[in-house]
Coordinates of C-alpha atoms and ligand atoms in Angstrom, one line a residue:
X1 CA -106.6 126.3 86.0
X2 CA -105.6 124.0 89.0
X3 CA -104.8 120.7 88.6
X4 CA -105.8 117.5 90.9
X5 CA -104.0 114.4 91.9
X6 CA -106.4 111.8 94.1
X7 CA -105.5 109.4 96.4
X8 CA -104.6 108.6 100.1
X9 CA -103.1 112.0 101.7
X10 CA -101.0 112.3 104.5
X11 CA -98.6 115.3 106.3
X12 CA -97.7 116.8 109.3
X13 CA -98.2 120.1 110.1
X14 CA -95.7 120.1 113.1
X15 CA -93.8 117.7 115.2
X16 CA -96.2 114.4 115.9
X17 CA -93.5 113.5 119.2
X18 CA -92.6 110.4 120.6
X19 CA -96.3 110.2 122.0
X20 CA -97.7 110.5 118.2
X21 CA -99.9 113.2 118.8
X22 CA -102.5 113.0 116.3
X23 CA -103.3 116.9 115.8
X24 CA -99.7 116.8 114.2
X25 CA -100.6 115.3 111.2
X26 CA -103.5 115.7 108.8
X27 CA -104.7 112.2 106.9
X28 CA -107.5 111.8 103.7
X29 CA -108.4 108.0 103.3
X30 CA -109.7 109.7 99.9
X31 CA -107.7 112.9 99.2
X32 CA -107.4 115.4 96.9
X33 CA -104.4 117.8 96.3
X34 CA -104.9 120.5 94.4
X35 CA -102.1 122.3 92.3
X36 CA -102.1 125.7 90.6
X37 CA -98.8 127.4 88.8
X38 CA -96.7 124.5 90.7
X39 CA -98.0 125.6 94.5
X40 CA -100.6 123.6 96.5
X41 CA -103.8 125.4 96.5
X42 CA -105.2 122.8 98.9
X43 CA -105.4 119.4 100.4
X44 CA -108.5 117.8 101.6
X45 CA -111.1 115.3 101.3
X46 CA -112.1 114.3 97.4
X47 CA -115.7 114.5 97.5
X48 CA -115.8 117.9 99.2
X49 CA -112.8 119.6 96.9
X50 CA -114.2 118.1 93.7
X51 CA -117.8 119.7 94.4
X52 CA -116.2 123.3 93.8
X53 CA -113.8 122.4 90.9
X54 CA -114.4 123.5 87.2
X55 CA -116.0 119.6 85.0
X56 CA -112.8 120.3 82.8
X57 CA -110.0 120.0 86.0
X58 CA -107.7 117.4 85.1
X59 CA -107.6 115.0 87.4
X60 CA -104.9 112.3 87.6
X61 CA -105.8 109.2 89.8
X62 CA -103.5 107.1 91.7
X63 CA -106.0 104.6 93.6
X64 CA -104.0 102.3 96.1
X65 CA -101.4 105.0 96.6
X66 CA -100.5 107.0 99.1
X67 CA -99.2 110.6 98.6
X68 CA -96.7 112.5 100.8
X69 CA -94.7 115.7 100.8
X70 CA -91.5 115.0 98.9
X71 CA -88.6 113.7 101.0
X72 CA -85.9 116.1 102.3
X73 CA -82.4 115.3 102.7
X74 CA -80.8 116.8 105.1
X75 CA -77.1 115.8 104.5
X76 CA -75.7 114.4 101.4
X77 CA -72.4 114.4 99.3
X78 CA -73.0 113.7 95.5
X79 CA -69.4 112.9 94.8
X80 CA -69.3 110.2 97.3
X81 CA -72.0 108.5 94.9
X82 CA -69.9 105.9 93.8
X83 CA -68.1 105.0 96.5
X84 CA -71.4 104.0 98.3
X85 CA -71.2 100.4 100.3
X86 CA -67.4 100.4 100.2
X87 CA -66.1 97.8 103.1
X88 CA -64.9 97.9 106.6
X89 CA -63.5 101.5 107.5
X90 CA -64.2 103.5 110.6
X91 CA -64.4 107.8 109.4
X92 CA -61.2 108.8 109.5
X93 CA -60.1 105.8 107.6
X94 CA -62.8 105.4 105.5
X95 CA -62.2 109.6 104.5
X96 CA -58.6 108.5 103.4
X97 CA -59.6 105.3 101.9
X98 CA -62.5 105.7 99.7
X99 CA -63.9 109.1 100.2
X100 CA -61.2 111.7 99.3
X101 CA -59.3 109.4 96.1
X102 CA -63.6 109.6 95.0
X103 CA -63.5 113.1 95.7
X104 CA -59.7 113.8 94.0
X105 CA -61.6 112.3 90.3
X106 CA -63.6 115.6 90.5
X107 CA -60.7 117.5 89.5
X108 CA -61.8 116.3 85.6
X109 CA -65.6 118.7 85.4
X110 CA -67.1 116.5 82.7
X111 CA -67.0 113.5 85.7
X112 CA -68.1 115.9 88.0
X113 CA -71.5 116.9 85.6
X114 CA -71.8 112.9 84.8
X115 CA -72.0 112.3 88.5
X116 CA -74.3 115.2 89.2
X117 CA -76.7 114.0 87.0
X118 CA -76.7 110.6 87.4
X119 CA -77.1 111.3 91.4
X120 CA -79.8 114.2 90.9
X121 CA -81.8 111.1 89.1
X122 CA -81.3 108.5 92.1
X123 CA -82.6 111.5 94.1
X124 CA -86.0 111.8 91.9
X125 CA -86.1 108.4 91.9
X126 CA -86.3 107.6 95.6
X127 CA -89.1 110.2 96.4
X128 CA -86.1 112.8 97.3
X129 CA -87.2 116.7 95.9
X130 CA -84.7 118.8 98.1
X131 CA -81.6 118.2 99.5
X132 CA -78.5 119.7 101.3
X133 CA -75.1 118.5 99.5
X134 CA -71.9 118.4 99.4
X135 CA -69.4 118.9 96.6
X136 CA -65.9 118.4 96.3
X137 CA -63.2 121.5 96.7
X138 CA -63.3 122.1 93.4
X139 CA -66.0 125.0 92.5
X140 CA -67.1 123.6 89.5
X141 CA -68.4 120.4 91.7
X142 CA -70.9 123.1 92.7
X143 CA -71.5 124.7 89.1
X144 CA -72.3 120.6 88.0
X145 CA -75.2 119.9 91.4
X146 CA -76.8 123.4 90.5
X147 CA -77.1 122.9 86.5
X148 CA -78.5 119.0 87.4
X149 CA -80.9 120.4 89.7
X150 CA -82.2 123.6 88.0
X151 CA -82.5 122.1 84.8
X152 CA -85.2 119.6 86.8
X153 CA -86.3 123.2 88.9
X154 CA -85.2 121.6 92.0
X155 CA -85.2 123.5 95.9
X156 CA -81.7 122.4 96.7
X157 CA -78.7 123.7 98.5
X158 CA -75.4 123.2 98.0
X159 CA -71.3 124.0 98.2
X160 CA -67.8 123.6 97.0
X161 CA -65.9 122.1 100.3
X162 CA -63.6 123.8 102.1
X163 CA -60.2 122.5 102.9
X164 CA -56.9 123.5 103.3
X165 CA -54.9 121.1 106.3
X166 CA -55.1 117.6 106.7
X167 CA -56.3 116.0 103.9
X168 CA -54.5 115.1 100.4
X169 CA -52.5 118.0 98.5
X170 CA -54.5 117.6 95.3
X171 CA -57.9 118.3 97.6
X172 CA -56.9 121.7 99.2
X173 CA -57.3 125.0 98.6
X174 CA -56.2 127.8 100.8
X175 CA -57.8 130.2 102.8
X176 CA -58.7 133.2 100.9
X177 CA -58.8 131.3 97.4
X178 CA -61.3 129.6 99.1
X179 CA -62.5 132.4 100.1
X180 CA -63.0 134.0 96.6
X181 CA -64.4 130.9 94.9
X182 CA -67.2 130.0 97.5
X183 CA -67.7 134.1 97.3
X184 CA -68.4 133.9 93.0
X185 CA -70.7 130.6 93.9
X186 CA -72.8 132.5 96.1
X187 CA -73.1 135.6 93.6
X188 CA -73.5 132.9 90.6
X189 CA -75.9 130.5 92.3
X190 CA -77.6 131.5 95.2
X191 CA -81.4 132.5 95.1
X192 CA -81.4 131.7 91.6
X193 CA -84.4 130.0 90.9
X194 CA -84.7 127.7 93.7
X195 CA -80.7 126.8 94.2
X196 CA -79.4 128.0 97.4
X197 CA -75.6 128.0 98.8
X198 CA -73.9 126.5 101.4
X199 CA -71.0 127.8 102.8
X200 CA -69.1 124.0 103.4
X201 CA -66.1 123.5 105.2
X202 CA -65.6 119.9 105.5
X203 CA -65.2 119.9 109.4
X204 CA -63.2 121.7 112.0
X205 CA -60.4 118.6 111.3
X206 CA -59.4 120.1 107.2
X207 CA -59.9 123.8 108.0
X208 CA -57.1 125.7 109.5
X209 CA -58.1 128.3 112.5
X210 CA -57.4 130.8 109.1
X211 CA -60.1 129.3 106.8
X212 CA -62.7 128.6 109.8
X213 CA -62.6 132.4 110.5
X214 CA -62.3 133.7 107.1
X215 CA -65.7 131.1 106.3
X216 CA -67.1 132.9 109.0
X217 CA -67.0 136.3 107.9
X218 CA -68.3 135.0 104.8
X219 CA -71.4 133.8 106.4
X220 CA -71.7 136.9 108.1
X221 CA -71.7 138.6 105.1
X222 CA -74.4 136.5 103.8
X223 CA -76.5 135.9 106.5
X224 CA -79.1 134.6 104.3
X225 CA -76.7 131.6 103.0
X226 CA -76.4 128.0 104.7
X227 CA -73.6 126.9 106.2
X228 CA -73.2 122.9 106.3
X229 CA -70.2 121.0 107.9
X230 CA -69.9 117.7 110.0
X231 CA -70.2 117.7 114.1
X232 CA -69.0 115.0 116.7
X233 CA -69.8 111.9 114.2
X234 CA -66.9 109.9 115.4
X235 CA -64.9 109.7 119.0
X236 CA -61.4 109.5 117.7
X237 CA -62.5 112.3 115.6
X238 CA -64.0 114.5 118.7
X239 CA -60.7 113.7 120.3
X240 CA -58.5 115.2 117.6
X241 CA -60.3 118.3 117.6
X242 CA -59.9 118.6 121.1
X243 CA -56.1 118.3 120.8
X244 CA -55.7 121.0 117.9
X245 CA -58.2 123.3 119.7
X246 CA -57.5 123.0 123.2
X247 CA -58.8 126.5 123.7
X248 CA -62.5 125.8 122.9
X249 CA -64.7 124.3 125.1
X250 CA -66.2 121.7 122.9
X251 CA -66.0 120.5 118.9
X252 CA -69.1 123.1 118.8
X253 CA -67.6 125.6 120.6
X254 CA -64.8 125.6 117.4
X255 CA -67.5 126.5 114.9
X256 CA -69.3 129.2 117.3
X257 CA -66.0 131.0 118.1
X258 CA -65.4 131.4 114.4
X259 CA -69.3 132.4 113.6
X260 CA -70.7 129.2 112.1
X261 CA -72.9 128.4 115.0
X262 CA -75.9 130.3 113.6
X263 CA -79.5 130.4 112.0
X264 CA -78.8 128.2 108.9
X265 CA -76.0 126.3 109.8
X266 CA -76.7 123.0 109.4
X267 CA -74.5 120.0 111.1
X268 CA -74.6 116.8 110.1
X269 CA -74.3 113.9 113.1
X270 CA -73.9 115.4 116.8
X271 CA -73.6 112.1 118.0
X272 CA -71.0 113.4 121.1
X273 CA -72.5 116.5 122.6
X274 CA -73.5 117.2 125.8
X275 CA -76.5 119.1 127.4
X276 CA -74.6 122.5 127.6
X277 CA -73.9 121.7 123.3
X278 CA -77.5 121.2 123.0
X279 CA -78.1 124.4 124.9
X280 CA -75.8 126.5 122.8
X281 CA -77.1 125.1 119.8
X282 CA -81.1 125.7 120.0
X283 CA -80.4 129.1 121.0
X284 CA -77.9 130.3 118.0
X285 CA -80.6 128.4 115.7
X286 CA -78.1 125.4 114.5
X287 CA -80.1 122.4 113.0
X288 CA -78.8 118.8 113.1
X289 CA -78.9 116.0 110.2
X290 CA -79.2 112.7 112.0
X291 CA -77.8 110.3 109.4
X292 CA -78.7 106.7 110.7
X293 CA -77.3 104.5 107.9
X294 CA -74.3 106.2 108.0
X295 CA -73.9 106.4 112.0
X296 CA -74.4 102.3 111.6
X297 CA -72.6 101.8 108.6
X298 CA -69.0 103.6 110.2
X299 CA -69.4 102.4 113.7
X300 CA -70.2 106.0 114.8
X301 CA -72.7 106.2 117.5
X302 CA -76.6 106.7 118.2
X303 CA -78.4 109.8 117.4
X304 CA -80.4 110.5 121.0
X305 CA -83.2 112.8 118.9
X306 CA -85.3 112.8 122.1
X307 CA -82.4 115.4 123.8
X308 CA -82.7 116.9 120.9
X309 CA -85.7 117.9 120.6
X310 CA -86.3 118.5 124.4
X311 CA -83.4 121.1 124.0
X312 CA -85.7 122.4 120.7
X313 CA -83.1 121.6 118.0
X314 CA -84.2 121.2 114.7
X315 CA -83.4 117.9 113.1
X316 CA -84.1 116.2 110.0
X317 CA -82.9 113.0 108.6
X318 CA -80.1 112.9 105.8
X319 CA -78.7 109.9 104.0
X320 CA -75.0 111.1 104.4
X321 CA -74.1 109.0 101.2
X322 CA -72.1 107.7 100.7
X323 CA -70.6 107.3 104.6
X324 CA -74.8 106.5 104.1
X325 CA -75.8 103.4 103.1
X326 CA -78.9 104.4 100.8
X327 CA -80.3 107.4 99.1
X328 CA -83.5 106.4 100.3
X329 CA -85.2 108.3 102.9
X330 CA -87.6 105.1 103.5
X331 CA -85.0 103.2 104.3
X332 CA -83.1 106.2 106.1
X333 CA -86.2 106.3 108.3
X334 CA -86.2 102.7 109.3
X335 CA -82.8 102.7 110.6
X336 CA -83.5 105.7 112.7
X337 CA -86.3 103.8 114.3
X338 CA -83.9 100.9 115.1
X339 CA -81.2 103.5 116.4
X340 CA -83.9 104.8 118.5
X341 CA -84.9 101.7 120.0
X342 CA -82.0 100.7 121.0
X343 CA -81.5 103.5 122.9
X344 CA -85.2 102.4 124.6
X345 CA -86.7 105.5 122.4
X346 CA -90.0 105.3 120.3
X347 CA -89.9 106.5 116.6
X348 CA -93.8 106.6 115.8
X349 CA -94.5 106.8 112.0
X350 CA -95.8 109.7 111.6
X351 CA -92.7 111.4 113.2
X352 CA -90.5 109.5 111.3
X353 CA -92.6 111.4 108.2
X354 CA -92.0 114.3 109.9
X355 CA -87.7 113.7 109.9
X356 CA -88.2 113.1 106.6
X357 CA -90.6 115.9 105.5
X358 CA -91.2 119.0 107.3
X359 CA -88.8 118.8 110.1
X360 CA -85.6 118.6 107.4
X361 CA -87.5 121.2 105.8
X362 CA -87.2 123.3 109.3
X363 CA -83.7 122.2 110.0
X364 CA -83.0 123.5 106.7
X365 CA -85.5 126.9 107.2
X366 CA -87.2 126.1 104.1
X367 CA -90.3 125.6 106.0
X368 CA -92.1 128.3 104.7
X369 CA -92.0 126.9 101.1
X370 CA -91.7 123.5 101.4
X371 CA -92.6 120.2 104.0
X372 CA -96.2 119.9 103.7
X373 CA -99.5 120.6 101.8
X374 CA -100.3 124.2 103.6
X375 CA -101.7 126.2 101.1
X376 CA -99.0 128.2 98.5
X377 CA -96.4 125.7 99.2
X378 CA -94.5 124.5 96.6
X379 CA -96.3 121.7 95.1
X380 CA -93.1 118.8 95.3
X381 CA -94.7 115.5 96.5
X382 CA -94.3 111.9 96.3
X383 CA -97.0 109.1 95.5
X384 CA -96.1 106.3 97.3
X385 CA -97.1 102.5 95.6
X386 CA -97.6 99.9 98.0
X387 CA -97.2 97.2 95.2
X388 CA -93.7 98.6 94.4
X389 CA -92.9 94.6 95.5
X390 CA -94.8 91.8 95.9
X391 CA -93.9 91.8 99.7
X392 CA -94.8 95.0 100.5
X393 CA -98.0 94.5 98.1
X394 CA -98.9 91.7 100.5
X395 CA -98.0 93.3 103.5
X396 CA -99.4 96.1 103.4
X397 CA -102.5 95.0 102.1
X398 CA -103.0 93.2 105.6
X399 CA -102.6 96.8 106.8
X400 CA -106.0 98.2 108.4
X401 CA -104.3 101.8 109.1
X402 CA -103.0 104.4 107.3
X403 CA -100.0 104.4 110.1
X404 CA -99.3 100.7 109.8
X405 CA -99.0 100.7 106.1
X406 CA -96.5 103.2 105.8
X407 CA -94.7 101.9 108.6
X408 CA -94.6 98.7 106.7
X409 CA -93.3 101.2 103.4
X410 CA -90.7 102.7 106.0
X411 CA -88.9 99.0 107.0
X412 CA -89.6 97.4 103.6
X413 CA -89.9 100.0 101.0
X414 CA -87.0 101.3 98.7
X415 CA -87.4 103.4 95.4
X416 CA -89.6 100.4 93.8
X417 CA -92.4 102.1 95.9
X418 CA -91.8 105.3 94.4
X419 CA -94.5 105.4 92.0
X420 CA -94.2 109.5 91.2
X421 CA -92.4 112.1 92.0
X422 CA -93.9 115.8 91.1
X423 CA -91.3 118.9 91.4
X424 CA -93.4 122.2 91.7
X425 CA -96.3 119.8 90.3
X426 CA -94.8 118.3 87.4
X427 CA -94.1 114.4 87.3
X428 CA -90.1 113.4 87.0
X429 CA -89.6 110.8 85.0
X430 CA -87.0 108.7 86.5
X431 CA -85.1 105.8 85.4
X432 CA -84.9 103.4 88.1
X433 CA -83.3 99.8 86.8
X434 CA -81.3 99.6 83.7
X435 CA -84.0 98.1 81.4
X436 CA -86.2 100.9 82.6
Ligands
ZN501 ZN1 -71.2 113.6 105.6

């Protein structure tokens, strides 16, 4: 027996552009989504879909709202959760600072399952239903995001880091262990349920040329697996790779001589690449995570998504927490539309859904499953409350378009405008203030 949730509908069924093409996205003023066994069975207008439906379908109402594909996040590290809006560090600094004592308290597992869940429940409660994330080296970092995300039957992807040079003694491991635990994750965790791996060296700065190559031929034993690492986020970092690899043509042309540059491999930033980059990425199927809050937040650089696109690299936003300064994907989107203007680039709003929706679901070639209401997707979806706060409340009702009010949601909505969020069609619940 399907079930039926009414209200606004909106998704894209491919890439609006910067021109905002309207065949790109499908809109009901008065919608009706249909779920069956947690997949969508269809979305359309209410009066028509309700005319065919058994008397008895439940239908749950949310008038006012306005209900979207979940979010998708393409780049995220849990353990970095509660370091999140720590002062006045560019990357490399910030890494040794904040980001690798956060990561070193992962050592204890009980932490490691506290944090898991705790971040697993910020994800739910800012609209966020997959994601892409980052552990710490230690494997059970890896055992703790999988447990938090099956036990809520969560799509996500994630890995134990890879490490073994450059970085603090108690946060390495060493080639071949590394090797052998990311090897028992994969057999443990991936394609159970809806949990898939990712194999995750940090970035081409903490792996020696050993563990690059040895991750390599672990991803080319399991071509089906993700690999996810960082790319050209930060220029002193761009030119320390190109001092320890002064072979390669490029910081990309590290991970493609060692076989990371592939279908499912998954970079987050590419803020320092040129056209022939671009090139080499689109054709070995490499996606890129542009991480606006973060880019700002370190003193980075601009994400130039038109050349990205042109070149026909998939790209999807990611929050990058907690070098990102938010876990939500609103407010993820509205800094990428102020990175793109000042680069003189448009972000129309229904792209914007797109980076946050289906195109991080193709960046992350979960599009067949997941990104929009196509019939036999997976039924995760958000219902988006314009009343969340009394400014967007009035704001938005001085909206006359479905466009302008979630652009409004986009710069002035957070998880207060969250008003649902359905995994495979059943409602989180999610505890978003402390008196909650
Ligand atoms: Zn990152």
């Amino acid at each position: 027996m399907p079930e039926a949730f009414r209200s606004s509908i909106l998704h894209c069924l491919s890439d609006p552009g910067e021109a905002a093409s309207s065949s790109a996205v499908e809109y009901f003023e008065d919608g009706l989504l249909l779920v069956e066994d947690g997949d969508v069975v269809e979305a359309g207008p209410a009066d028509v879909l309700l005319s065919k439906l058994p008397e008895d379908t439940r239908v749950t109402d949310y008038p006012g709202g306005l209900i979207v594909p979940g979010f998708v996040d393409c780049h995220v590290h849990f353990p970095q959760l509660d370091i999140i809006a720590s002062y006045g560090e560019q990357l490399l600094d910030w890494l040794n600072r904040y980001a690798y004592p956060a990561e070193a308290r992962f050592a204890d597992p009980d932490y490691a399952r506290e944090v898991a869940d705790v971040f697993v429940e910020q994800m739910l409660a800012n609209g966020t239903t997959t994601a892409l994330v980052f552990g710490t080296v230690h494997p059970h970092s890896a055992d703790a995001i999988f447990e938090a995300a099956a036990a809520r039957n969560m799509r996500l992807i994630a890995g134990k880091v890879l490490m073994d040079c450059n970085c603090p003694a108690e946060l390495r491991d060493e080639a071949a262990g590394g090797m052998t635990a990311s090897r028992a994750l994969i057999e443990k965790w991936h394609g159970k349920g809806r949990l898939g791996y990712a194999i995750t060296p940090r970035f081409a700065l903490t792996s020696t040329p050993g563990q690059l190559q040895a991750a390599g031929q672990l991803a080319a034993e399991y071509p089906d697996v993700w690999v996810h690492t960082h790319l050209a986020e930060n220029r002193n970092e761009v030119d320390e790779i190109a001092r320890l690899f002064p072979e390669r043509a490029s910081y990309l042309d590290v991970y493609d001589h060692f076989g990371l540059l592939r279908e499912r491999a998954v970079f987050a930033h590419c803020l320092h690449m040129n056209d022939s980059d671009r090139a080499s990425m689109a054709a070995k199927g490499g996606a890129a995570a542009f991480c606006p809050t973060s880019n700002l937040f370190l003193g980075s650089g601009l994400f130039d998504l038109p050349a990205m696109r042109a070149a026909k690299i998939r790209c999807g936003l990611g929050t990058d927490v907690g070098g990102g300064t938010s876990l939500s994907l609103l407010r993820t989107a509205s800094e990428a539309y102020k990175v793109l203007h000042l680069q003189e680039h448009a972000l129309p709003v229904s792209r914007a859904l797109y980076l946050a929706t289906l195109g991080a679901a193709e960046a992350l070639y979960l599009d067949d499953c997941i990104g929009n209401f196509l019939p036999g997707k997976e039924a995760d979806f958000v219902v988006l409350d314009p009343t969340g706060s009394s400014l967007t409340a009035r704001r938005v009702a001085a909206a006359d378009t479905v466009d302008e009010k979630l652009f409004a949601l986009i710069m002035l909505g957070d998880d207060r405008n969250i008003a649902a969020t359905y995994v495979r069609g059943r409602r989180q619940s999610v505890a978003t203030s402390p008196d909650a």
